[in-house]
């Protein structure tokens, strides 16, 4: 299935965005997020971007205070996911201009819309920034 | 946030919360607000609804339960305007799952959006279905979605979503995609120019091909074409070029799809593909820009996988190994990690192992890397590449690493070292050395399996015994030794200590004193082992040593009144036995050889949670045939047949041992493997309703001697395999089940370690149960497994149960139930877990019984009698005289009927000794169906009655009649805890009517179970 979940968590361990592509109960999510965040936050820059956790592989990347963590199946192409994170960040950057944690926090809905244009059912659906952002522009127009 | 001020304020408030408690208070307040608004305001403006729904999503994301307002979220889907609709779709797919009832309500709206003309609405609807659509969506929407996907009038933005939507529908129901018609269309889709459509279509293709690669073989050359186009950068729009690389994600996906075809037959396609691959392998350079570098290496690693899969020419393979060799020595950690990971995969390719071995020292360096992710990969690779030629070096390294490894890795490490030592030992004394070192360095992490195994080896190999004994003796000289070391040393010295008798410090009395010195510090389970050793030492002293005898007898005397039964029994029996002279010699003679058995270590390794490890183990198993007989020992006993692979072991093993291992695999399966359902499902289900007897005891032949109590057979002394199910139950399972049949929450199962509670809600033919599994201990329960064995008439969907339940924690697992047709069969929950080394397994009936699908219904005589008369006779209306009924006064009987939702309608029958009742039954096949009943009792003989049951469905009538009969005969659930139906003596007379479909019943284990319980 590929991507199981996408998390954005800040340095203090607060979740800023969570999108799951498989159903987990709230309890399971809380436990999972806690464990993953603890593992990733404990790592330093010299270590690789991959963490094995239960039957997931976590591919993560840090941008300033914010961690982007993507849970994937064991056999997913890790580097492709790593760059997909960067594509997501660049897309948000293009929209918000100099995107920061607060943008994601206060524009949660837009972050969700972007993600929805990029990933569906755990698979990558679109990688062109222009196409991804077209639906958000549509929404802005509606206002 | 686009005009939603309230939402921004709320988010700010949350952000300003100083601590979790403050956050919770703020969240609770907001939830209260929203709830009140939803309840009180009759007409919420779409704006307000939207705002509240976003707040709910935000709260949900923070990890709080939002158990209301789902309806409001779903209702936004049908809003006419885009902004509201969009919110409705997105929030619904975040908050609900595919089994949610509200989602079913939305199917029509969603379908209208999909087939409607508005393409933005189409996208929203397709995304929702793609993310959370269930089987019912699949049935009603698949044709529409396929139409969109191939429609030339649709824009790419709709079609790419249709592709992934179809993928979801296909996964939920493979019949949703008709192979014959679809294969050609799929191939046409891959001719598309638009890279968005291609990206999502290749994902769809992967799923289809993995299911049936032959049908989609025409897609193979198309994938190669896509790759060629990207590799040559032909017609790739700028927006799909990422740091100069033409869509790396599509390249990766296309190469992944190709790996699902077993091979490429067509020479020209193969040639074209290899040209592309060669180009990627040779043309990927390390560049400065991180993103570009990652993207090109993502493609490169996928190309490596594909080359391995295609079994390329030797030259290309060695090129791959060389590349990987380069990668595992670079500084960049990501590349090093992936180099190790892919090298492990490479082990599966034949003929490259030797070139991989050249990198051994580099890999060992990575075992010492500061990054645990990299160390894990290195460990996996070393484990995979180990064979008889390098076992000594590798195991040596693992042992060294063991002293410094973090705790989380030690158990895995010691297990792996033990397995490698066992499999590839150049000589057995080395094996003994390794295991003893392992226990010495990491005793806490060496499970009992490991030392049991070394004991088996020593017992089965005479040459090894003196060596093992002297090694064990050496370790006893250490100042502090681990208790496991004491156990294994004591055992070995008890058996073989006498072989050392002539060496200094090894006389029986010296062995006794050095062991006995340590007794005061050991835990209870070790004492019986020491007592056995003393008994054996005493027996071996020739000529008898009165001094030693006195000391040992004193020990036995001391423990005669020990509170621990095992210790007390051994003390008493050994004391008595040791007075018996010659008979004593027989009883305490050396243990016989162990029967051949599969290594429990390897089995255990397979259970290891980490799937990354599993891959290596599977890999190892594939190489097994050549290595299985590596231990050059005369007794095949030691050849540790590979688990699960047994039937496929190739010609290299001798047939006799294969036959033996096969019989072993099947013969003992029921007692060993908690995961695989036993082939003999029935006996598995019937035998142990709750708890199986501990196996294994009779495996070791006792040494018979007159007057010897039976308990002193081999098993008392020998380390037995993992004991299963040695827990005592709390409460009676059958009673608990029966109580739960009549109420909706309570305890289903309890033992000293775990309590399983259940809570159920029933609505029509649907039920939602939640299993609450609470760990009562201060240590975790592991290997937790819950399997549902559903009867044919129920559709059950149990959410995954976590593998581990943390100490004192409770996990919840929802179980969705759907009743398809009337039946009295019950579903069974096959539940198991591990506590320490104890495997506990219980088979529990789930109280989703027929009466749960009944709704109370009281009818008036005007309503009742026309219906009653309309049911003319068999098979819709059945009558039976039931004998052996438990005598009940009429009001009690009325209560009983009411308790299972068959409502008594008072005053309808003119005869005061009769009862008339009605109820509604719900199932998918019958829908809501009225059921009527009449019970005629005999005031002179309360043990018999005549009952007449009627409904519009013959099967329902029969099942309901039988159900009521069971209730009347067996409700007294005193301490006897009998289970209803066929078993007990005064069984009711066989029914007049024929059971609905005996054939169907026979095929269904659940049905058989219910029938026989």
Short mmCIF file of C-alpha atoms in Angstrom, two decimals, chain A residues 1 15-19 21 23 25-30 33 43 45-52 54-55 57 61 74-84 86-87 90 102 105-110 112-113 116-117 119-131 135 138-139 142-143, chain B residues 1-2 8 11-12 15 50 54 57-58 60-61 63-65 82-83 86 90 94-97 120 126-127 130-131 160-161 164-165 167-168 171 196 199 203 239-240 242-243 247 249 252 256 291 294-295 297-298 301-302 333-334 337-338 341 345 370-374 376-377 610-612 800 814:
data_model
loop_
_atom_site.label_atom_id
_atom_site.label_comp_id
_atom_site.label_asym_id
_atom_site.label_seq_id
_atom_site.Cartn_x
_atom_site.Cartn_y
_atom_site.Cartn_z
CA UNK A 1 0.00 0.00 0.00
CA UNK A 15 1.35 17.06 16.45
CA UNK A 16 0.63 19.71 13.86
CA UNK A 17 -0.85 17.48 11.23
CA UNK A 18 -1.71 13.83 11.11
CA UNK A 19 -3.06 11.97 8.16
CA UNK A 21 -4.19 5.99 5.31
CA UNK A 23 -7.58 2.96 10.23
CA UNK A 25 -8.05 3.70 16.85
CA UNK A 26 -7.33 6.85 18.75
CA UNK A 27 -5.48 4.85 21.38
CA UNK A 28 -3.29 3.24 18.77
CA UNK A 29 -2.57 6.57 17.13
CA UNK A 30 -1.59 8.19 20.38
CA UNK A 33 2.81 8.92 17.56
CA UNK A 43 18.37 11.30 16.64
CA UNK A 45 21.94 15.08 11.96
CA UNK A 46 24.68 12.56 11.38
CA UNK A 47 22.25 9.70 11.53
CA UNK A 48 20.25 8.41 8.63
CA UNK A 49 16.69 9.48 7.89
CA UNK A 50 15.16 6.06 8.41
CA UNK A 51 13.89 4.52 11.60
CA UNK A 52 12.44 1.07 11.91
CA UNK A 54 7.21 -2.14 14.61
CA UNK A 55 6.34 -3.16 11.09
CA UNK A 57 9.66 2.14 8.37
CA UNK A 61 13.08 14.90 7.59
CA UNK A 74 9.01 -2.16 4.78
CA UNK A 75 9.68 -2.46 1.06
CA UNK A 76 8.94 1.09 0.04
CA UNK A 77 11.67 3.07 -1.72
CA UNK A 78 12.98 5.18 1.14
CA UNK A 79 14.75 7.88 -0.84
CA UNK A 80 11.74 8.43 -3.06
CA UNK A 81 9.68 9.07 0.07
CA UNK A 82 12.36 11.30 1.51
CA UNK A 83 12.24 13.49 -1.57
CA UNK A 84 8.47 13.34 -1.60
CA UNK A 86 10.70 17.72 0.28
CA UNK A 87 8.28 18.11 -2.59
CA UNK A 90 8.33 23.02 -1.46
CA UNK A 102 2.46 28.47 12.28
CA UNK A 105 -1.03 25.18 12.33
CA UNK A 106 -3.37 28.00 11.43
CA UNK A 107 -4.09 26.80 7.93
CA UNK A 108 -4.62 23.21 8.76
CA UNK A 109 -7.31 22.93 6.13
CA UNK A 110 -4.99 24.08 3.36
CA UNK A 112 -4.90 18.95 4.29
CA UNK A 113 -6.05 20.02 0.84
CA UNK A 116 -5.09 15.29 -0.42
CA UNK A 117 -3.98 16.37 -3.88
CA UNK A 119 -1.48 11.35 -1.74
CA UNK A 120 -4.51 9.19 -2.02
CA UNK A 121 -5.08 5.76 -0.59
CA UNK A 122 -1.42 5.72 0.46
CA UNK A 123 -0.17 6.21 -3.10
CA UNK A 124 1.37 9.24 -4.71
CA UNK A 125 -1.18 10.80 -7.02
CA UNK A 126 0.43 13.99 -8.22
CA UNK A 127 3.91 15.49 -8.18
CA UNK A 128 3.45 18.65 -10.20
CA UNK A 129 3.26 21.65 -7.88
CA UNK A 130 1.08 23.60 -10.29
CA UNK A 131 -1.49 20.80 -10.43
CA UNK A 135 -7.54 23.05 -6.28
CA UNK A 138 -10.13 27.19 -6.75
CA UNK A 139 -11.15 27.27 -3.14
CA UNK A 142 -14.81 30.61 -4.07
CA UNK A 143 -14.36 32.87 -1.07
CA UNK B 1 -7.80 30.95 8.40
CA UNK B 2 -10.00 32.01 5.54
CA UNK B 8 -8.15 30.60 14.79
CA UNK B 11 -6.10 27.11 17.88
CA UNK B 12 -4.36 30.05 19.55
CA UNK B 15 -1.22 26.86 21.57
CA UNK B 50 -17.92 24.05 8.62
CA UNK B 54 -12.82 21.77 11.43
CA UNK B 57 -10.84 17.53 13.19
CA UNK B 58 -8.32 19.63 15.02
CA UNK B 60 -9.21 14.66 16.87
CA UNK B 61 -5.70 15.34 15.60
CA UNK B 63 -5.57 12.87 20.18
CA UNK B 64 -8.94 13.46 21.83
CA UNK B 65 -11.96 11.32 21.23
CA UNK B 82 -17.83 23.67 -3.04
CA UNK B 83 -16.23 24.99 0.21
CA UNK B 86 -14.91 19.96 0.41
CA UNK B 90 -12.05 15.76 3.91
CA UNK B 94 -10.33 11.67 8.55
CA UNK B 95 -12.90 10.92 11.23
CA UNK B 96 -14.71 7.86 9.97
CA UNK B 97 -13.59 4.46 8.82
CA UNK B 120 -14.23 19.21 -8.74
CA UNK B 126 -13.29 9.84 -5.75
CA UNK B 127 -10.76 10.81 -3.10
CA UNK B 130 -10.27 5.98 -2.53
CA UNK B 131 -9.32 6.66 1.06
CA UNK B 160 -5.74 10.12 -11.93
CA UNK B 161 -8.02 10.03 -8.89
CA UNK B 164 -6.42 5.20 -7.20
CA UNK B 165 -10.08 5.00 -6.29
CA UNK B 167 -7.29 0.51 -6.63
CA UNK B 168 -9.12 0.81 -3.33
CA UNK B 171 -8.48 -4.24 -2.80
CA UNK B 196 -0.21 12.41 -13.31
CA UNK B 199 1.81 7.93 -11.74
CA UNK B 203 0.10 2.09 -8.61
CA UNK B 239 6.65 20.65 -13.83
CA UNK B 240 7.30 16.91 -13.58
CA UNK B 242 12.44 17.27 -10.04
CA UNK B 243 15.90 18.77 -9.68
CA UNK B 247 9.69 12.30 -12.26
CA UNK B 249 8.55 8.76 -8.41
CA UNK B 252 10.48 4.11 -9.23
CA UNK B 256 8.43 -1.62 -9.05
CA UNK B 291 17.74 16.62 -3.24
CA UNK B 294 18.55 11.56 -3.22
CA UNK B 295 16.22 11.56 -6.19
CA UNK B 297 19.71 7.42 -5.92
CA UNK B 298 16.08 6.57 -5.30
CA UNK B 301 18.26 1.67 -5.78
CA UNK B 302 15.04 0.71 -7.51
CA UNK B 333 24.30 7.69 6.36
CA UNK B 334 21.24 7.30 4.14
CA UNK B 337 21.85 2.34 5.28
CA UNK B 338 20.35 1.57 1.92
CA UNK B 341 19.65 -3.09 3.19
CA UNK B 345 18.34 -8.45 -0.46
CA UNK B 370 26.52 5.20 16.27
CA UNK B 371 23.18 4.99 14.44
CA UNK B 372 20.95 2.13 15.55
CA UNK B 373 19.15 1.99 12.20
CA UNK B 374 22.44 1.27 10.50
CA UNK B 376 20.28 -3.13 12.65
CA UNK B 377 20.84 -3.36 8.91
CA UNK B 610 10.52 -6.79 13.69
CA UNK B 611 9.62 -7.62 10.13
CA UNK B 612 12.99 -6.51 8.93
CA UNK B 800 -5.89 -5.59 14.53
CA UNK B 814 -13.48 -3.17 17.98
#
